[in-house]
């Protein structure tokens, strides 16, 4: 949090919880973790990679140009254990299919006023 210039109080205010709750998660003395929603929100607020925040592995800083929505999806995907290949593959395929379906949808026909007849 020091690298982001944020305090526990700042993070607590962003997440809508107490400073003590943030401390419990950071100290991990109770085995508490952030919910998926809070995890993604905390990573965005702190400007850190969601995977790094969850695991401490990899690069701390976000080095991609992904949108926050793409990071949210990636964060959710990374919550599925790597060793659970079947569930990861299923989640990937379902997400990719959903996105492709949206891209292939026909746009709603824009309501255009009828053309005026010439000479009327």
mmCIF file with all atom_site columns, N, CA and C in Angstrom, residues 62-108:
data_model
loop_
_atom_site.group_PDB
_atom_site.id
_atom_site.type_symbol
_atom_site.label_atom_id
_atom_site.label_alt_id
_atom_site.label_comp_id
_atom_site.label_asym_id
_atom_site.label_entity_id
_atom_site.label_seq_id
_atom_site.pdbx_PDB_ins_code
_atom_site.Cartn_x
_atom_site.Cartn_y
_atom_site.Cartn_z
_atom_site.occupancy
_atom_site.B_iso_or_equiv
_atom_site.pdbx_formal_charge
_atom_site.auth_seq_id
_atom_site.auth_comp_id
_atom_site.auth_asym_id
_atom_site.auth_atom_id
_atom_site.pdbx_PDB_model_num
ATOM 1   N N  . UNK A 1 62  ? 0.414   -3.302  -12.542 1.00 0.00 ? 62  UNK A N  1
ATOM 2   C CA . UNK A 1 62  ? -0.385  -3.680  -13.700 1.00 0.00 ? 62  UNK A CA 1
ATOM 3   C C  . UNK A 1 62  ? 0.358   -3.165  -14.921 1.00 0.00 ? 62  UNK A C  1
ATOM 4   N N  . UNK A 1 63  ? 0.736   -4.082  -15.800 1.00 0.00 ? 63  UNK A N  1
ATOM 5   C CA . UNK A 1 63  ? 1.524   -3.691  -16.961 1.00 0.00 ? 63  UNK A CA 1
ATOM 6   C C  . UNK A 1 63  ? 0.737   -3.802  -18.258 1.00 0.00 ? 63  UNK A C  1
ATOM 7   N N  . UNK A 1 64  ? -0.534  -4.126  -18.159 1.00 0.00 ? 64  UNK A N  1
ATOM 8   C CA . UNK A 1 64  ? -1.321  -4.299  -19.372 1.00 0.00 ? 64  UNK A CA 1
ATOM 9   C C  . UNK A 1 64  ? -2.197  -3.086  -19.600 1.00 0.00 ? 64  UNK A C  1
ATOM 10  N N  . UNK A 1 65  ? -2.777  -3.036  -20.771 1.00 0.00 ? 65  UNK A N  1
ATOM 11  C CA . UNK A 1 65  ? -3.694  -1.952  -21.098 1.00 0.00 ? 65  UNK A CA 1
ATOM 12  C C  . UNK A 1 65  ? -5.133  -2.463  -21.058 1.00 0.00 ? 65  UNK A C  1
ATOM 13  N N  . UNK A 1 66  ? -5.383  -3.479  -20.243 1.00 0.00 ? 66  UNK A N  1
ATOM 14  C CA . UNK A 1 66  ? -6.727  -4.034  -20.138 1.00 0.00 ? 66  UNK A CA 1
ATOM 15  C C  . UNK A 1 66  ? -7.657  -3.057  -19.433 1.00 0.00 ? 66  UNK A C  1
ATOM 16  N N  . UNK A 1 67  ? -8.907  -3.081  -19.837 1.00 0.00 ? 67  UNK A N  1
ATOM 17  C CA . UNK A 1 67  ? -9.907  -2.268  -19.153 1.00 0.00 ? 67  UNK A CA 1
ATOM 18  C C  . UNK A 1 67  ? -10.194 -2.869  -17.785 1.00 0.00 ? 67  UNK A C  1
ATOM 19  N N  . UNK A 1 68  ? -10.857 -2.087  -16.945 1.00 0.00 ? 68  UNK A N  1
ATOM 20  C CA . UNK A 1 68  ? -11.182 -2.611  -15.615 1.00 0.00 ? 68  UNK A CA 1
ATOM 21  C C  . UNK A 1 68  ? -12.126 -3.810  -15.710 1.00 0.00 ? 68  UNK A C  1
ATOM 22  N N  . UNK A 1 69  ? -13.006 -3.822  -16.709 1.00 0.00 ? 69  UNK A N  1
ATOM 23  C CA . UNK A 1 69  ? -13.903 -4.966  -16.889 1.00 0.00 ? 69  UNK A CA 1
ATOM 24  C C  . UNK A 1 69  ? -13.128 -6.217  -17.254 1.00 0.00 ? 69  UNK A C  1
ATOM 25  N N  . UNK A 1 70  ? -12.129 -6.065  -18.127 1.00 0.00 ? 70  UNK A N  1
ATOM 26  C CA . UNK A 1 70  ? -11.301 -7.209  -18.507 1.00 0.00 ? 70  UNK A CA 1
ATOM 27  C C  . UNK A 1 70  ? -10.503 -7.707  -17.304 1.00 0.00 ? 70  UNK A C  1
ATOM 28  N N  . UNK A 1 71  ? -10.021 -6.783  -16.489 1.00 0.00 ? 71  UNK A N  1
ATOM 29  C CA . UNK A 1 71  ? -9.293  -7.180  -15.284 1.00 0.00 ? 71  UNK A CA 1
ATOM 30  C C  . UNK A 1 71  ? -10.209 -7.899  -14.303 1.00 0.00 ? 71  UNK A C  1
ATOM 31  N N  . UNK A 1 72  ? -11.459 -7.452  -14.203 1.00 0.00 ? 72  UNK A N  1
ATOM 32  C CA . UNK A 1 72  ? -12.418 -8.127  -13.322 1.00 0.00 ? 72  UNK A CA 1
ATOM 33  C C  . UNK A 1 72  ? -12.624 -9.573  -13.770 1.00 0.00 ? 72  UNK A C  1
ATOM 34  N N  . UNK A 1 73  ? -12.794 -9.770  -15.087 1.00 0.00 ? 73  UNK A N  1
ATOM 35  C CA . UNK A 1 73  ? -13.000 -11.125 -15.611 1.00 0.00 ? 73  UNK A CA 1
ATOM 36  C C  . UNK A 1 73  ? -11.754 -11.971 -15.360 1.00 0.00 ? 73  UNK A C  1
ATOM 37  N N  . UNK A 1 74  ? -10.576 -11.386 -15.607 1.00 0.00 ? 74  UNK A N  1
ATOM 38  C CA . UNK A 1 74  ? -9.328  -12.122 -15.376 1.00 0.00 ? 74  UNK A CA 1
ATOM 39  C C  . UNK A 1 74  ? -9.162  -12.476 -13.903 1.00 0.00 ? 74  UNK A C  1
ATOM 40  N N  . UNK A 1 75  ? -9.537  -11.565 -13.029 1.00 0.00 ? 75  UNK A N  1
ATOM 41  C CA . UNK A 1 75  ? -9.437  -11.814 -11.590 1.00 0.00 ? 75  UNK A CA 1
ATOM 42  C C  . UNK A 1 75  ? -10.333 -12.979 -11.185 1.00 0.00 ? 75  UNK A C  1
ATOM 43  N N  . UNK A 1 76  ? -11.557 -12.974 -11.701 1.00 0.00 ? 76  UNK A N  1
ATOM 44  C CA . UNK A 1 76  ? -12.470 -14.073 -11.392 1.00 0.00 ? 76  UNK A CA 1
ATOM 45  C C  . UNK A 1 76  ? -11.925 -15.397 -11.917 1.00 0.00 ? 76  UNK A C  1
ATOM 46  N N  . UNK A 1 77  ? -11.410 -15.381 -13.138 1.00 0.00 ? 77  UNK A N  1
ATOM 47  C CA . UNK A 1 77  ? -10.848 -16.589 -13.746 1.00 0.00 ? 77  UNK A CA 1
ATOM 48  C C  . UNK A 1 77  ? -9.683  -17.121 -12.908 1.00 0.00 ? 77  UNK A C  1
ATOM 49  N N  . UNK A 1 78  ? -8.829  -16.208 -12.427 1.00 0.00 ? 78  UNK A N  1
ATOM 50  C CA . UNK A 1 78  ? -7.671  -16.624 -11.645 1.00 0.00 ? 78  UNK A CA 1
ATOM 51  C C  . UNK A 1 78  ? -8.031  -17.177 -10.278 1.00 0.00 ? 78  UNK A C  1
ATOM 52  N N  . UNK A 1 79  ? -9.272  -17.007 -9.858  1.00 0.00 ? 79  UNK A N  1
ATOM 53  C CA . UNK A 1 79  ? -9.696  -17.595 -8.582  1.00 0.00 ? 79  UNK A CA 1
ATOM 54  C C  . UNK A 1 79  ? -9.918  -19.102 -8.699  1.00 0.00 ? 79  UNK A C  1
ATOM 55  N N  . UNK A 1 80  ? -10.057 -19.601 -9.932  1.00 0.00 ? 80  UNK A N  1
ATOM 56  C CA . UNK A 1 80  ? -10.196 -21.043 -10.142 1.00 0.00 ? 80  UNK A CA 1
ATOM 57  C C  . UNK A 1 80  ? -8.790  -21.641 -10.059 1.00 0.00 ? 80  UNK A C  1
ATOM 58  N N  . UNK A 1 81  ? -8.568  -22.607 -9.193  1.00 0.00 ? 81  UNK A N  1
ATOM 59  C CA . UNK A 1 81  ? -7.217  -23.158 -9.031  1.00 0.00 ? 81  UNK A CA 1
ATOM 60  C C  . UNK A 1 81  ? -6.640  -23.666 -10.359 1.00 0.00 ? 81  UNK A C  1
ATOM 61  N N  . UNK A 1 82  ? -5.371  -23.383 -10.595 1.00 0.00 ? 82  UNK A N  1
ATOM 62  C CA . UNK A 1 82  ? -4.696  -23.778 -11.829 1.00 0.00 ? 82  UNK A CA 1
ATOM 63  C C  . UNK A 1 82  ? -4.778  -25.289 -12.028 1.00 0.00 ? 82  UNK A C  1
ATOM 64  N N  . UNK A 1 83  ? -4.704  -26.042 -10.946 1.00 0.00 ? 83  UNK A N  1
ATOM 65  C CA . UNK A 1 83  ? -4.736  -27.511 -11.076 1.00 0.00 ? 83  UNK A CA 1
ATOM 66  C C  . UNK A 1 83  ? -6.107  -28.030 -11.485 1.00 0.00 ? 83  UNK A C  1
ATOM 67  N N  . UNK A 1 84  ? -7.141  -27.188 -11.392 1.00 0.00 ? 84  UNK A N  1
ATOM 68  C CA . UNK A 1 84  ? -8.489  -27.581 -11.789 1.00 0.00 ? 84  UNK A CA 1
ATOM 69  C C  . UNK A 1 84  ? -8.695  -27.223 -13.262 1.00 0.00 ? 84  UNK A C  1
ATOM 70  N N  . UNK A 1 85  ? -8.005  -27.936 -14.112 1.00 0.00 ? 85  UNK A N  1
ATOM 71  C CA . UNK A 1 85  ? -7.965  -27.616 -15.544 1.00 0.00 ? 85  UNK A CA 1
ATOM 72  C C  . UNK A 1 85  ? -9.331  -27.699 -16.214 1.00 0.00 ? 85  UNK A C  1
ATOM 73  N N  . UNK A 1 86  ? -10.143 -28.651 -15.810 1.00 0.00 ? 86  UNK A N  1
ATOM 74  C CA . UNK A 1 86  ? -11.450 -28.828 -16.448 1.00 0.00 ? 86  UNK A CA 1
ATOM 75  C C  . UNK A 1 86  ? -12.339 -27.613 -16.169 1.00 0.00 ? 86  UNK A C  1
ATOM 76  N N  . UNK A 1 87  ? -12.419 -27.190 -14.916 1.00 0.00 ? 87  UNK A N  1
ATOM 77  C CA . UNK A 1 87  ? -13.255 -26.033 -14.582 1.00 0.00 ? 87  UNK A CA 1
ATOM 78  C C  . UNK A 1 87  ? -12.708 -24.759 -15.199 1.00 0.00 ? 87  UNK A C  1
ATOM 79  N N  . UNK A 1 88  ? -11.381 -24.605 -15.260 1.00 0.00 ? 88  UNK A N  1
ATOM 80  C CA . UNK A 1 88  ? -10.792 -23.430 -15.899 1.00 0.00 ? 88  UNK A CA 1
ATOM 81  C C  . UNK A 1 88  ? -11.127 -23.408 -17.387 1.00 0.00 ? 88  UNK A C  1
ATOM 82  N N  . UNK A 1 89  ? -11.017 -24.550 -18.049 1.00 0.00 ? 89  UNK A N  1
ATOM 83  C CA . UNK A 1 89  ? -11.323 -24.625 -19.478 1.00 0.00 ? 89  UNK A CA 1
ATOM 84  C C  . UNK A 1 89  ? -12.798 -24.314 -19.723 1.00 0.00 ? 89  UNK A C  1
ATOM 85  N N  . UNK A 1 90  ? -13.666 -24.862 -18.881 1.00 0.00 ? 90  UNK A N  1
ATOM 86  C CA . UNK A 1 90  ? -15.103 -24.621 -19.027 1.00 0.00 ? 90  UNK A CA 1
ATOM 87  C C  . UNK A 1 90  ? -15.413 -23.130 -18.836 1.00 0.00 ? 90  UNK A C  1
ATOM 88  N N  . UNK A 1 91  ? -14.835 -22.523 -17.818 1.00 0.00 ? 91  UNK A N  1
ATOM 89  C CA . UNK A 1 91  ? -15.065 -21.095 -17.561 1.00 0.00 ? 91  UNK A CA 1
ATOM 90  C C  . UNK A 1 91  ? -14.556 -20.245 -18.722 1.00 0.00 ? 91  UNK A C  1
ATOM 91  N N  . UNK A 1 92  ? -13.382 -20.573 -19.229 1.00 0.00 ? 92  UNK A N  1
ATOM 92  C CA . UNK A 1 92  ? -12.814 -19.831 -20.356 1.00 0.00 ? 92  UNK A CA 1
ATOM 93  C C  . UNK A 1 92  ? -13.726 -19.941 -21.577 1.00 0.00 ? 92  UNK A C  1
ATOM 94  N N  . UNK A 1 93  ? -14.148 -21.162 -21.890 1.00 0.00 ? 93  UNK A N  1
ATOM 95  C CA . UNK A 1 93  ? -14.995 -21.377 -23.066 1.00 0.00 ? 93  UNK A CA 1
ATOM 96  C C  . UNK A 1 93  ? -16.339 -20.660 -22.939 1.00 0.00 ? 93  UNK A C  1
ATOM 97  N N  . UNK A 1 94  ? -16.927 -20.702 -21.750 1.00 0.00 ? 94  UNK A N  1
ATOM 98  C CA . UNK A 1 94  ? -18.209 -20.033 -21.556 1.00 0.00 ? 94  UNK A CA 1
ATOM 99  C C  . UNK A 1 94  ? -18.069 -18.514 -21.668 1.00 0.00 ? 94  UNK A C  1
ATOM 100 N N  . UNK A 1 95  ? -17.013 -17.961 -21.091 1.00 0.00 ? 95  UNK A N  1
ATOM 101 C CA . UNK A 1 95  ? -16.802 -16.517 -21.173 1.00 0.00 ? 95  UNK A CA 1
ATOM 102 C C  . UNK A 1 95  ? -16.536 -16.092 -22.613 1.00 0.00 ? 95  UNK A C  1
ATOM 103 N N  . UNK A 1 96  ? -15.685 -16.836 -23.305 1.00 0.00 ? 96  UNK A N  1
ATOM 104 C CA . UNK A 1 96  ? -15.370 -16.507 -24.699 1.00 0.00 ? 96  UNK A CA 1
ATOM 105 C C  . UNK A 1 96  ? -16.614 -16.613 -25.567 1.00 0.00 ? 96  UNK A C  1
ATOM 106 N N  . UNK A 1 97  ? -17.421 -17.650 -25.358 1.00 0.00 ? 97  UNK A N  1
ATOM 107 C CA . UNK A 1 97  ? -18.653 -17.816 -26.135 1.00 0.00 ? 97  UNK A CA 1
ATOM 108 C C  . UNK A 1 97  ? -19.619 -16.666 -25.882 1.00 0.00 ? 97  UNK A C  1
ATOM 109 N N  . UNK A 1 98  ? -19.763 -16.263 -24.638 1.00 0.00 ? 98  UNK A N  1
ATOM 110 C CA . UNK A 1 98  ? -20.675 -15.163 -24.306 1.00 0.00 ? 98  UNK A CA 1
ATOM 111 C C  . UNK A 1 98  ? -20.232 -13.871 -24.986 1.00 0.00 ? 98  UNK A C  1
ATOM 112 N N  . UNK A 1 99  ? -18.950 -13.597 -24.964 1.00 0.00 ? 99  UNK A N  1
ATOM 113 C CA . UNK A 1 99  ? -18.438 -12.378 -25.601 1.00 0.00 ? 99  UNK A CA 1
ATOM 114 C C  . UNK A 1 99  ? -18.636 -12.444 -27.112 1.00 0.00 ? 99  UNK A C  1
ATOM 115 N N  . UNK A 1 100 ? -18.345 -13.589 -27.710 1.00 0.00 ? 100 UNK A N  1
ATOM 116 C CA . UNK A 1 100 ? -18.534 -13.739 -29.159 1.00 0.00 ? 100 UNK A CA 1
ATOM 117 C C  . UNK A 1 100 ? -20.003 -13.604 -29.545 1.00 0.00 ? 100 UNK A C  1
ATOM 118 N N  . UNK A 1 101 ? -20.909 -14.130 -28.725 1.00 0.00 ? 101 UNK A N  1
ATOM 119 C CA . UNK A 1 101 ? -22.342 -13.990 -28.995 1.00 0.00 ? 101 UNK A CA 1
ATOM 120 C C  . UNK A 1 101 ? -22.760 -12.525 -29.011 1.00 0.00 ? 101 UNK A C  1
ATOM 121 N N  . UNK A 1 102 ? -22.255 -11.751 -28.065 1.00 0.00 ? 102 UNK A N  1
ATOM 122 C CA . UNK A 1 102 ? -22.577 -10.325 -28.028 1.00 0.00 ? 102 UNK A CA 1
ATOM 123 C C  . UNK A 1 102 ? -22.022 -9.624  -29.264 1.00 0.00 ? 102 UNK A C  1
ATOM 124 N N  . UNK A 1 103 ? -20.805 -9.973  -29.654 1.00 0.00 ? 103 UNK A N  1
ATOM 125 C CA . UNK A 1 103 ? -20.206 -9.353  -30.837 1.00 0.00 ? 103 UNK A CA 1
ATOM 126 C C  . UNK A 1 103 ? -20.959 -9.697  -32.115 1.00 0.00 ? 103 UNK A C  1
ATOM 127 N N  . UNK A 1 104 ? -21.556 -10.871 -32.165 1.00 0.00 ? 104 UNK A N  1
ATOM 128 C CA . UNK A 1 104 ? -22.273 -11.312 -33.366 1.00 0.00 ? 104 UNK A CA 1
ATOM 129 C C  . UNK A 1 104 ? -23.727 -10.872 -33.416 1.00 0.00 ? 104 UNK A C  1
ATOM 130 N N  . UNK A 1 105 ? -24.235 -10.300 -32.316 1.00 0.00 ? 105 UNK A N  1
ATOM 131 C CA . UNK A 1 105 ? -25.621 -9.847  -32.301 1.00 0.00 ? 105 UNK A CA 1
ATOM 132 C C  . UNK A 1 105 ? -25.806 -8.733  -33.317 1.00 0.00 ? 105 UNK A C  1
ATOM 133 N N  . UNK A 1 106 ? -26.975 -8.735  -33.925 1.00 0.00 ? 106 UNK A N  1
ATOM 134 C CA . UNK A 1 106 ? -27.317 -7.660  -34.857 1.00 0.00 ? 106 UNK A CA 1
ATOM 135 C C  . UNK A 1 106 ? -27.686 -6.429  -34.037 1.00 0.00 ? 106 UNK A C  1
ATOM 136 N N  . UNK A 1 107 ? -27.139 -5.279  -34.393 1.00 0.00 ? 107 UNK A N  1
ATOM 137 C CA . UNK A 1 107 ? -27.510 -4.070  -33.640 1.00 0.00 ? 107 UNK A CA 1
ATOM 138 C C  . UNK A 1 107 ? -28.988 -3.765  -33.838 1.00 0.00 ? 107 UNK A C  1
ATOM 139 N N  . UNK A 1 108 ? -29.571 -3.179  -32.820 1.00 0.00 ? 108 UNK A N  1
ATOM 140 C CA . UNK A 1 108 ? -30.977 -2.795  -32.903 1.00 0.00 ? 108 UNK A CA 1
ATOM 141 C C  . UNK A 1 108 ? -31.155 -1.843  -34.078 1.00 0.00 ? 108 UNK A C  1
#
